Amino acid sequence: MALGAALAVAPMATASAATTPTTVTADQCFDNGGFFGGYNSDARAFCTRGTYDGIPFDKDPRQGWCPDGQHIVFRYLQGLFCVPNVPNTKG
């Protein structure tokens, strides 16, 4: 019986092994222990830590109504502004 149970579990484990996605949604990132990590060398927002560490978001969660390549920034007593996505310079 133990051998039959082991064989029944093996295909499920193989089928559940997912390939790494090329992009993730903000919800996928946050729900799996990650958070917004800034912008990579391509000026794309990416997920930091968690399951999807280093994988770019499909859509910048901070873009809002700004054009591609820019995101929203709030400046105290001034309002909301669109600013260019600048890659993280930390090494």
PDB file of N, CA, C and O in Angstrom, residues 1-77:
ATOM      1  N   MET A   1       0.825  -1.200   0.000  1.00  0.00           N
ATOM      2  CA  MET A   1       0.000   0.000   0.000  1.00  0.00           C
ATOM      3  C   MET A   1       0.868   1.262   0.000  1.00  0.00           C
ATOM      4  O   MET A   1       0.540   2.228  -0.663  1.00  0.00           O
ATOM      5  N   ALA A   2       1.966   1.235   0.706  1.00  0.00           N
ATOM      6  CA  ALA A   2       2.827   2.411   0.764  1.00  0.00           C
ATOM      7  C   ALA A   2       3.406   2.727  -0.610  1.00  0.00           C
ATOM      8  O   ALA A   2       3.534   3.887  -0.980  1.00  0.00           O
ATOM      9  N   LEU A   3       3.765   1.697  -1.383  1.00  0.00           N
ATOM     10  CA  LEU A   3       4.311   1.921  -2.716  1.00  0.00           C
ATOM     11  C   LEU A   3       3.267   2.577  -3.622  1.00  0.00           C
ATOM     12  O   LEU A   3       3.563   3.505  -4.363  1.00  0.00           O
ATOM     13  N   GLY A   4       2.037   2.127  -3.531  1.00  0.00           N
ATOM     14  CA  GLY A   4       0.960   2.713  -4.329  1.00  0.00           C
ATOM     15  C   GLY A   4       0.728   4.169  -3.970  1.00  0.00           C
ATOM     16  O   GLY A   4       0.518   5.011  -4.828  1.00  0.00           O
ATOM     17  N   ALA A   5       0.803   4.485  -2.685  1.00  0.00           N
ATOM     18  CA  ALA A   5       0.629   5.879  -2.248  1.00  0.00           C
ATOM     19  C   ALA A   5       1.774   6.748  -2.761  1.00  0.00           C
ATOM     20  O   ALA A   5       1.566   7.880  -3.178  1.00  0.00           O
ATOM     21  N   ALA A   6       2.993   6.214  -2.746  1.00  0.00           N
ATOM     22  CA  ALA A   6       4.145   6.976  -3.222  1.00  0.00           C
ATOM     23  C   ALA A   6       4.031   7.244  -4.725  1.00  0.00           C
ATOM     24  O   ALA A   6       4.357   8.322  -5.193  1.00  0.00           O
ATOM     25  N   LEU A   7       3.577   6.260  -5.481  1.00  0.00           N
ATOM     26  CA  LEU A   7       3.410   6.442  -6.914  1.00  0.00           C
ATOM     27  C   LEU A   7       2.298   7.437  -7.229  1.00  0.00           C
ATOM     28  O   LEU A   7       2.380   8.181  -8.198  1.00  0.00           O
ATOM     29  N   ALA A   8       1.276   7.445  -6.404  1.00  0.00           N
ATOM     30  CA  ALA A   8       0.168   8.372  -6.631  1.00  0.00           C
ATOM     31  C   ALA A   8       0.601   9.815  -6.364  1.00  0.00           C
ATOM     32  O   ALA A   8       0.120  10.737  -6.999  1.00  0.00           O
ATOM     33  N   VAL A   9       1.520  10.013  -5.442  1.00  0.00           N
ATOM     34  CA  VAL A   9       1.957  11.354  -5.091  1.00  0.00           C
ATOM     35  C   VAL A   9       2.993  11.874  -6.089  1.00  0.00           C
ATOM     36  O   VAL A   9       3.026  13.047  -6.406  1.00  0.00           O
ATOM     37  N   ALA A  10       3.844  11.015  -6.629  1.00  0.00           N
ATOM     38  CA  ALA A  10       4.935  11.443  -7.509  1.00  0.00           C
ATOM     39  C   ALA A  10       4.457  12.245  -8.723  1.00  0.00           C
ATOM     40  O   ALA A  10       4.988  13.315  -8.973  1.00  0.00           O
ATOM     41  N   PRO A  11       3.443  11.804  -9.473  1.00  0.00           N
ATOM     42  CA  PRO A  11       3.014  12.607 -10.614  1.00  0.00           C
ATOM     43  C   PRO A  11       2.457  13.967 -10.204  1.00  0.00           C
ATOM     44  O   PRO A  11       2.635  14.951 -10.886  1.00  0.00           O
ATOM     45  N   MET A  12       1.810  14.050  -9.064  1.00  0.00           N
ATOM     46  CA  MET A  12       1.268  15.319  -8.603  1.00  0.00           C
ATOM     47  C   MET A  12       2.396  16.294  -8.296  1.00  0.00           C
ATOM     48  O   MET A  12       2.313  17.466  -8.623  1.00  0.00           O
ATOM     49  N   ALA A  13       3.465  15.806  -7.688  1.00  0.00           N
ATOM     50  CA  ALA A  13       4.586  16.686  -7.361  1.00  0.00           C
ATOM     51  C   ALA A  13       5.234  17.216  -8.640  1.00  0.00           C
ATOM     52  O   ALA A  13       5.597  18.376  -8.722  1.00  0.00           O
ATOM     53  N   THR A  14       5.373  16.386  -9.627  1.00  0.00           N
ATOM     54  CA  THR A  14       5.964  16.805 -10.892  1.00  0.00           C
ATOM     55  C   THR A  14       5.058  17.811 -11.603  1.00  0.00           C
ATOM     56  O   THR A  14       5.526  18.802 -12.133  1.00  0.00           O
ATOM     57  N   ALA A  15       3.763  17.555 -11.574  1.00  0.00           N
ATOM     58  CA  ALA A  15       2.822  18.440 -12.253  1.00  0.00           C
ATOM     59  C   ALA A  15       2.732  19.798 -11.567  1.00  0.00           C
ATOM     60  O   ALA A  15       2.493  20.801 -12.212  1.00  0.00           O
ATOM     61  N   SER A  16       2.969  19.845 -10.234  1.00  0.00           N
ATOM     62  CA  SER A  16       2.843  21.113  -9.530  1.00  0.00           C
ATOM     63  C   SER A  16       4.111  21.959  -9.623  1.00  0.00           C
ATOM     64  O   SER A  16       4.109  23.115  -9.262  1.00  0.00           O
ATOM     65  N   ALA A  17       5.212  21.385 -10.094  1.00  0.00           N
ATOM     66  CA  ALA A  17       6.444  22.160 -10.245  1.00  0.00           C
ATOM     67  C   ALA A  17       6.257  23.132 -11.405  1.00  0.00           C
ATOM     68  O   ALA A  17       6.208  22.750 -12.560  1.00  0.00           O
ATOM     69  N   ALA A  18       6.133  24.412 -11.071  1.00  0.00           N
ATOM     70  CA  ALA A  18       5.854  25.424 -12.094  1.00  0.00           C
ATOM     71  C   ALA A  18       7.152  26.030 -12.615  1.00  0.00           C
ATOM     72  O   ALA A  18       8.144  26.102 -11.912  1.00  0.00           O
ATOM     73  N   THR A  19       7.106  26.462 -13.848  1.00  0.00           N
ATOM     74  CA  THR A  19       8.253  27.172 -14.408  1.00  0.00           C
ATOM     75  C   THR A  19       8.197  28.623 -13.926  1.00  0.00           C
ATOM     76  O   THR A  19       7.136  29.127 -13.583  1.00  0.00           O
ATOM     77  N   THR A  20       9.306  29.282 -13.925  1.00  0.00           N
ATOM     78  CA  THR A  20       9.369  30.664 -13.475  1.00  0.00           C
ATOM     79  C   THR A  20       8.735  31.572 -14.526  1.00  0.00           C
ATOM     80  O   THR A  20       9.130  31.536 -15.686  1.00  0.00           O
ATOM     81  N   PRO A  21       7.766  32.400 -14.114  1.00  0.00           N
ATOM     82  CA  PRO A  21       7.128  33.294 -15.085  1.00  0.00           C
ATOM     83  C   PRO A  21       8.068  34.432 -15.490  1.00  0.00           C
ATOM     84  O   PRO A  21       9.017  34.761 -14.776  1.00  0.00           O
ATOM     85  N   THR A  22       7.812  35.033 -16.638  1.00  0.00           N
ATOM     86  CA  THR A  22       8.632  36.155 -17.095  1.00  0.00           C
ATOM     87  C   THR A  22       8.171  37.466 -16.465  1.00  0.00           C
ATOM     88  O   THR A  22       8.965  38.390 -16.337  1.00  0.00           O
ATOM     89  N   THR A  23       6.886  37.561 -16.082  1.00  0.00           N
ATOM     90  CA  THR A  23       6.352  38.715 -15.357  1.00  0.00           C
ATOM     91  C   THR A  23       5.362  38.216 -14.316  1.00  0.00           C
ATOM     92  O   THR A  23       4.843  37.101 -14.429  1.00  0.00           O
ATOM     93  N   VAL A  24       5.094  39.037 -13.315  1.00  0.00           N
ATOM     94  CA  VAL A  24       4.097  38.715 -12.289  1.00  0.00           C
ATOM     95  C   VAL A  24       3.214  39.935 -12.064  1.00  0.00           C
ATOM     96  O   VAL A  24       3.607  41.058 -12.373  1.00  0.00           O
ATOM     97  N   THR A  25       2.034  39.699 -11.526  1.00  0.00           N
ATOM     98  CA  THR A  25       1.165  40.807 -11.142  1.00  0.00           C
ATOM     99  C   THR A  25       1.579  41.274  -9.753  1.00  0.00           C
ATOM    100  O   THR A  25       2.256  40.540  -9.021  1.00  0.00           O
ATOM    101  N   ALA A  26       1.168  42.465  -9.388  1.00  0.00           N
ATOM    102  CA  ALA A  26       1.468  42.964  -8.053  1.00  0.00           C
ATOM    103  C   ALA A  26       0.866  42.047  -6.994  1.00  0.00           C
ATOM    104  O   ALA A  26       1.510  41.751  -5.987  1.00  0.00           O
ATOM    105  N   ASP A  27      -0.352  41.557  -7.227  1.00  0.00           N
ATOM    106  CA  ASP A  27      -0.989  40.652  -6.261  1.00  0.00           C
ATOM    107  C   ASP A  27      -0.200  39.364  -6.094  1.00  0.00           C
ATOM    108  O   ASP A  27      -0.041  38.878  -4.971  1.00  0.00           O
ATOM    109  N   GLN A  28       0.290  38.786  -7.197  1.00  0.00           N
ATOM    110  CA  GLN A  28       1.091  37.560  -7.093  1.00  0.00           C
ATOM    111  C   GLN A  28       2.334  37.816  -6.258  1.00  0.00           C
ATOM    112  O   GLN A  28       2.699  37.007  -5.413  1.00  0.00           O
ATOM    113  N   CYS A  29       2.992  38.921  -6.495  1.00  0.00           N
ATOM    114  CA  CYS A  29       4.201  39.266  -5.750  1.00  0.00           C
ATOM    115  C   CYS A  29       3.886  39.403  -4.260  1.00  0.00           C
ATOM    116  O   CYS A  29       4.502  38.746  -3.425  1.00  0.00           O
ATOM    117  N   PHE A  30       2.923  40.252  -3.923  1.00  0.00           N
ATOM    118  CA  PHE A  30       2.610  40.549  -2.540  1.00  0.00           C
ATOM    119  C   PHE A  30       2.052  39.332  -1.809  1.00  0.00           C
ATOM    120  O   PHE A  30       2.377  39.102  -0.648  1.00  0.00           O
ATOM    121  N   ASP A  31       1.226  38.531  -2.485  1.00  0.00           N
ATOM    122  CA  ASP A  31       0.625  37.344  -1.867  1.00  0.00           C
ATOM    123  C   ASP A  31       1.651  36.247  -1.593  1.00  0.00           C
ATOM    124  O   ASP A  31       1.382  35.326  -0.822  1.00  0.00           O
ATOM    125  N   ASN A  32       2.804  36.314  -2.239  1.00  0.00           N
ATOM    126  CA  ASN A  32       3.833  35.292  -2.060  1.00  0.00           C
ATOM    127  C   ASN A  32       5.065  35.829  -1.342  1.00  0.00           C
ATOM    128  O   ASN A  32       6.179  35.373  -1.549  1.00  0.00           O
ATOM    129  N   GLY A  33       4.862  36.838  -0.497  1.00  0.00           N
ATOM    130  CA  GLY A  33       5.918  37.319   0.383  1.00  0.00           C
ATOM    131  C   GLY A  33       6.836  38.372  -0.198  1.00  0.00           C
ATOM    132  O   GLY A  33       7.840  38.722   0.404  1.00  0.00           O
ATOM    133  N   GLY A  34       6.520  38.917  -1.373  1.00  0.00           N
ATOM    134  CA  GLY A  34       7.374  39.920  -1.986  1.00  0.00           C
ATOM    135  C   GLY A  34       6.816  41.320  -1.832  1.00  0.00           C
ATOM    136  O   GLY A  34       5.750  41.525  -1.261  1.00  0.00           O
ATOM    137  N   PHE A  35       7.563  42.285  -2.327  1.00  0.00           N
ATOM    138  CA  PHE A  35       7.121  43.665  -2.322  1.00  0.00           C
ATOM    139  C   PHE A  35       7.795  44.421  -3.464  1.00  0.00           C
ATOM    140  O   PHE A  35       8.692  43.906  -4.124  1.00  0.00           O
ATOM    141  N   PHE A  36       7.367  45.651  -3.693  1.00  0.00           N
ATOM    142  CA  PHE A  36       7.901  46.481  -4.769  1.00  0.00           C
ATOM    143  C   PHE A  36       9.382  46.722  -4.505  1.00  0.00           C
ATOM    144  O   PHE A  36       9.763  47.204  -3.451  1.00  0.00           O
ATOM    145  N   GLY A  37      10.231  46.413  -5.500  1.00  0.00           N
ATOM    146  CA  GLY A  37      11.672  46.510  -5.287  1.00  0.00           C
ATOM    147  C   GLY A  37      12.344  47.654  -6.003  1.00  0.00           C
ATOM    148  O   GLY A  37      13.555  47.771  -5.974  1.00  0.00           O
ATOM    149  N   GLY A  38      11.597  48.494  -6.680  1.00  0.00           N
ATOM    150  CA  GLY A  38      12.205  49.583  -7.440  1.00  0.00           C
ATOM    151  C   GLY A  38      12.185  49.264  -8.913  1.00  0.00           C
ATOM    152  O   GLY A  38      11.283  48.586  -9.407  1.00  0.00           O
ATOM    153  N   TYR A  39      13.228  49.726  -9.631  1.00  0.00           N
ATOM    154  CA  TYR A  39      13.286  49.549 -11.076  1.00  0.00           C
ATOM    155  C   TYR A  39      14.608  48.902 -11.466  1.00  0.00           C
ATOM    156  O   TYR A  39      15.649  49.226 -10.921  1.00  0.00           O
ATOM    157  N   ASN A  40      14.546  47.976 -12.417  1.00  0.00           N
ATOM    158  CA  ASN A  40      15.758  47.282 -12.865  1.00  0.00           C
ATOM    159  C   ASN A  40      16.469  48.096 -13.950  1.00  0.00           C
ATOM    160  O   ASN A  40      16.076  49.221 -14.245  1.00  0.00           O
ATOM    161  N   SER A  41      17.502  47.523 -14.552  1.00  0.00           N
ATOM    162  CA  SER A  41      18.289  48.249 -15.556  1.00  0.00           C
ATOM    163  C   SER A  41      17.480  48.584 -16.814  1.00  0.00           C
ATOM    164  O   SER A  41      17.862  49.468 -17.575  1.00  0.00           O
ATOM    165  N   ASP A  42      16.352  47.898 -17.018  1.00  0.00           N
ATOM    166  CA  ASP A  42      15.459  48.206 -18.138  1.00  0.00           C
ATOM    167  C   ASP A  42      14.375  49.198 -17.736  1.00  0.00           C
ATOM    168  O   ASP A  42      13.416  49.409 -18.479  1.00  0.00           O
ATOM    169  N   ALA A  43      14.494  49.774 -16.540  1.00  0.00           N
ATOM    170  CA  ALA A  43      13.510  50.716 -15.984  1.00  0.00           C
ATOM    171  C   ALA A  43      12.140  50.074 -15.820  1.00  0.00           C
ATOM    172  O   ALA A  43      11.121  50.726 -15.979  1.00  0.00           O
ATOM    173  N   ARG A  44      12.117  48.777 -15.504  1.00  0.00           N
ATOM    174  CA  ARG A  44      10.870  48.056 -15.241  1.00  0.00           C
ATOM    175  C   ARG A  44      10.757  47.763 -13.755  1.00  0.00           C
ATOM    176  O   ARG A  44      11.733  47.349 -13.121  1.00  0.00           O
ATOM    177  N   ALA A  45       9.578  47.994 -13.200  1.00  0.00           N
ATOM    178  CA  ALA A  45       9.334  47.693 -11.794  1.00  0.00           C
ATOM    179  C   ALA A  45       9.471  46.186 -11.585  1.00  0.00           C
ATOM    180  O   ALA A  45       9.074  45.394 -12.436  1.00  0.00           O
ATOM    181  N   PHE A  46      10.050  45.779 -10.442  1.00  0.00           N
ATOM    182  CA  PHE A  46      10.212  44.361 -10.189  1.00  0.00           C
ATOM    183  C   PHE A  46       9.862  44.000  -8.749  1.00  0.00           C
ATOM    184  O   PHE A  46       9.845  44.853  -7.866  1.00  0.00           O
ATOM    185  N   CYS A  47       9.592  42.729  -8.541  1.00  0.00           N
ATOM    186  CA  CYS A  47       9.256  42.166  -7.244  1.00  0.00           C
ATOM    187  C   CYS A  47      10.553  41.833  -6.496  1.00  0.00           C
ATOM    188  O   CYS A  47      11.490  41.311  -7.087  1.00  0.00           O
ATOM    189  N   THR A  48      10.599  42.132  -5.214  1.00  0.00           N
ATOM    190  CA  THR A  48      11.752  41.812  -4.380  1.00  0.00           C
ATOM    191  C   THR A  48      11.320  40.848  -3.293  1.00  0.00           C
ATOM    192  O   THR A  48      10.270  41.026  -2.690  1.00  0.00           O
ATOM    193  N   ARG A  49      12.157  39.856  -3.055  1.00  0.00           N
ATOM    194  CA  ARG A  49      11.953  38.811  -2.047  1.00  0.00           C
ATOM    195  C   ARG A  49      10.760  37.940  -2.395  1.00  0.00           C
ATOM    196  O   ARG A  49      10.154  38.080  -3.438  1.00  0.00           O
ATOM    197  N   GLY A  50      10.460  37.024  -1.529  1.00  0.00           N
ATOM    198  CA  GLY A  50       9.350  36.116  -1.761  1.00  0.00           C
ATOM    199  C   GLY A  50       9.613  35.158  -2.919  1.00  0.00           C
ATOM    200  O   GLY A  50      10.737  35.014  -3.403  1.00  0.00           O
ATOM    201  N   THR A  51       8.578  34.519  -3.382  1.00  0.00           N
ATOM    202  CA  THR A  51       8.660  33.518  -4.439  1.00  0.00           C
ATOM    203  C   THR A  51       9.134  34.090  -5.761  1.00  0.00           C
ATOM    204  O   THR A  51       9.838  33.437  -6.511  1.00  0.00           O
ATOM    205  N   TYR A  52       8.766  35.325  -6.052  1.00  0.00           N
ATOM    206  CA  TYR A  52       9.055  35.914  -7.364  1.00  0.00           C
ATOM    207  C   TYR A  52      10.158  36.969  -7.314  1.00  0.00           C
ATOM    208  O   TYR A  52      10.132  37.950  -8.047  1.00  0.00           O
ATOM    209  N   ASP A  53      11.148  36.766  -6.479  1.00  0.00           N
ATOM    210  CA  ASP A  53      12.248  37.708  -6.301  1.00  0.00           C
ATOM    211  C   ASP A  53      12.943  38.022  -7.626  1.00  0.00           C
ATOM    212  O   ASP A  53      13.393  37.128  -8.337  1.00  0.00           O
ATOM    213  N   GLY A  54      13.007  39.310  -7.981  1.00  0.00           N
ATOM    214  CA  GLY A  54      13.702  39.750  -9.181  1.00  0.00           C
ATOM    215  C   GLY A  54      12.899  39.705 -10.462  1.00  0.00           C
ATOM    216  O   GLY A  54      13.369  40.148 -11.507  1.00  0.00           O
ATOM    217  N   ILE A  55      11.674  39.206 -10.426  1.00  0.00           N
ATOM    218  CA  ILE A  55      10.851  39.098 -11.638  1.00  0.00           C
ATOM    219  C   ILE A  55      10.082  40.406 -11.842  1.00  0.00           C
ATOM    220  O   ILE A  55       9.464  40.922 -10.920  1.00  0.00           O
ATOM    221  N   PRO A  56      10.112  40.965 -13.057  1.00  0.00           N
ATOM    222  CA  PRO A  56       9.408  42.230 -13.317  1.00  0.00           C
ATOM    223  C   PRO A  56       7.886  42.082 -13.199  1.00  0.00           C
ATOM    224  O   PRO A  56       7.328  41.013 -13.453  1.00  0.00           O
ATOM    225  N   PHE A  57       7.244  43.174 -12.830  1.00  0.00           N
ATOM    226  CA  PHE A  57       5.781  43.221 -12.805  1.00  0.00           C
ATOM    227  C   PHE A  57       5.269  43.321 -14.241  1.00  0.00           C
ATOM    228  O   PHE A  57       5.923  43.904 -15.103  1.00  0.00           O
ATOM    229  N   ASP A  58       4.086  42.768 -14.477  1.00  0.00           N
ATOM    230  CA  ASP A  58       3.482  42.891 -15.802  1.00  0.00           C
ATOM    231  C   ASP A  58       3.086  44.338 -16.066  1.00  0.00           C
ATOM    232  O   ASP A  58       3.146  44.818 -17.181  1.00  0.00           O
ATOM    233  N   LYS A  59       2.678  45.057 -15.026  1.00  0.00           N
ATOM    234  CA  LYS A  59       2.341  46.480 -15.105  1.00  0.00           C
ATOM    235  C   LYS A  59       2.856  47.121 -13.830  1.00  0.00           C
ATOM    236  O   LYS A  59       2.668  46.603 -12.752  1.00  0.00           O
ATOM    237  N   ASP A  60       3.527  48.241 -13.973  1.00  0.00           N
ATOM    238  CA  ASP A  60       4.076  48.950 -12.821  1.00  0.00           C
ATOM    239  C   ASP A  60       2.949  49.318 -11.857  1.00  0.00           C
ATOM    240  O   ASP A  60       2.038  50.059 -12.231  1.00  0.00           O
ATOM    241  N   PRO A  61       2.982  48.811 -10.604  1.00  0.00           N
ATOM    242  CA  PRO A  61       1.899  49.128  -9.669  1.00  0.00           C
ATOM    243  C   PRO A  61       1.848  50.613  -9.285  1.00  0.00           C
ATOM    244  O   PRO A  61       0.858  51.081  -8.773  1.00  0.00           O
ATOM    245  N   ARG A  62       2.900  51.351  -9.578  1.00  0.00           N
ATOM    246  CA  ARG A  62       2.943  52.776  -9.250  1.00  0.00           C
ATOM    247  C   ARG A  62       2.738  53.664 -10.468  1.00  0.00           C
ATOM    248  O   ARG A  62       2.830  54.878 -10.368  1.00  0.00           O
ATOM    249  N   GLN A  63       2.453  53.066 -11.630  1.00  0.00           N
ATOM    250  CA  GLN A  63       2.335  53.859 -12.858  1.00  0.00           C
ATOM    251  C   GLN A  63       1.087  54.725 -12.872  1.00  0.00           C
ATOM    252  O   GLN A  63       1.134  55.874 -13.296  1.00  0.00           O
ATOM    253  N   GLY A  64      -0.043  54.187 -12.459  1.00  0.00           N
ATOM    254  CA  GLY A  64      -1.288  54.946 -12.469  1.00  0.00           C
ATOM    255  C   GLY A  64      -1.597  55.497 -13.842  1.00  0.00           C
ATOM    256  O   GLY A  64      -1.577  54.778 -14.827  1.00  0.00           O
ATOM    257  N   TRP A  65      -1.862  56.781 -13.938  1.00  0.00           N
ATOM    258  CA  TRP A  65      -2.198  57.407 -15.221  1.00  0.00           C
ATOM    259  C   TRP A  65      -0.962  57.912 -15.975  1.00  0.00           C
ATOM    260  O   TRP A  65      -1.081  58.473 -17.059  1.00  0.00           O
ATOM    261  N   CYS A  66       0.221  57.722 -15.420  1.00  0.00           N
ATOM    262  CA  CYS A  66       1.440  58.211 -16.069  1.00  0.00           C
ATOM    263  C   CYS A  66       1.745  57.402 -17.330  1.00  0.00           C
ATOM    264  O   CYS A  66       1.367  56.243 -17.439  1.00  0.00           O
ATOM    265  N   PRO A  67       2.461  58.005 -18.277  1.00  0.00           N
ATOM    266  CA  PRO A  67       2.837  57.268 -19.498  1.00  0.00           C
ATOM    267  C   PRO A  67       3.848  56.163 -19.188  1.00  0.00           C
ATOM    268  O   PRO A  67       4.469  56.172 -18.119  1.00  0.00           O
ATOM    269  N   ASP A  68       4.015  55.239 -20.121  1.00  0.00           N
ATOM    270  CA  ASP A  68       4.995  54.173 -19.938  1.00  0.00           C
ATOM    271  C   ASP A  68       6.360  54.769 -19.643  1.00  0.00           C
ATOM    272  O   ASP A  68       6.746  55.781 -20.230  1.00  0.00           O
ATOM    273  N   GLY A  69       7.097  54.128 -18.728  1.00  0.00           N
ATOM    274  CA  GLY A  69       8.420  54.618 -18.365  1.00  0.00           C
ATOM    275  C   GLY A  69       8.406  55.660 -17.261  1.00  0.00           C
ATOM    276  O   GLY A  69       9.440  56.195 -16.894  1.00  0.00           O
ATOM    277  N   GLN A  70       7.214  55.946 -16.711  1.00  0.00           N
ATOM    278  CA  GLN A  70       7.092  56.893 -15.608  1.00  0.00           C
ATOM    279  C   GLN A  70       6.176  56.324 -14.538  1.00  0.00           C
ATOM    280  O   GLN A  70       5.397  55.413 -14.797  1.00  0.00           O
ATOM    281  N   HIS A  71       6.276  56.869 -13.331  1.00  0.00           N
ATOM    282  CA  HIS A  71       5.412  56.444 -12.239  1.00  0.00           C
ATOM    283  C   HIS A  71       5.011  57.651 -11.384  1.00  0.00           C
ATOM    284  O   HIS A  71       5.610  58.720 -11.486  1.00  0.00           O
ATOM    285  N   ILE A  72       3.992  57.455 -10.541  1.00  0.00           N
ATOM    286  CA  ILE A  72       3.449  58.530  -9.709  1.00  0.00           C
ATOM    287  C   ILE A  72       4.305  58.707  -8.455  1.00  0.00           C
ATOM    288  O   ILE A  72       4.685  57.733  -7.819  1.00  0.00           O
ATOM    289  N   VAL A  73       4.560  59.955  -8.117  1.00  0.00           N
ATOM    290  CA  VAL A  73       5.240  60.300  -6.875  1.00  0.00           C
ATOM    291  C   VAL A  73       4.424  61.396  -6.201  1.00  0.00           C
ATOM    292  O   VAL A  73       3.982  62.348  -6.860  1.00  0.00           O
ATOM    293  N   PHE A  74       4.220  61.259  -4.889  1.00  0.00           N
ATOM    294  CA  PHE A  74       3.524  62.284  -4.119  1.00  0.00           C
ATOM    295  C   PHE A  74       4.557  63.175  -3.446  1.00  0.00           C
ATOM    296  O   PHE A  74       5.471  62.691  -2.791  1.00  0.00           O
ATOM    297  N   ARG A  75       4.404  64.467  -3.632  1.00  0.00           N
ATOM    298  CA  ARG A  75       5.282  65.431  -2.959  1.00  0.00           C
ATOM    299  C   ARG A  75       4.424  66.236  -1.984  1.00  0.00           C
ATOM    300  O   ARG A  75       3.463  66.890  -2.394  1.00  0.00           O
ATOM    301  N   TYR A  76       4.809  66.176  -0.747  1.00  0.00           N
ATOM    302  CA  TYR A  76       4.060  66.830   0.318  1.00  0.00           C
ATOM    303  C   TYR A  76       3.790  68.299  -0.009  1.00  0.00           C
ATOM    304  O   TYR A  76       4.695  69.042  -0.377  1.00  0.00           O
ATOM    305  N   LEU A  77       2.551  68.689   0.125  1.00  0.00           N
ATOM    306  CA  LEU A  77       2.048  70.044  -0.125  1.00  0.00           C
ATOM    307  C   LEU A  77       2.195  70.506  -1.574  1.00  0.00           C
ATOM    308  O   LEU A  77       2.008  71.674  -1.874  1.00  0.00           O
TER     309      LEU A  77
END
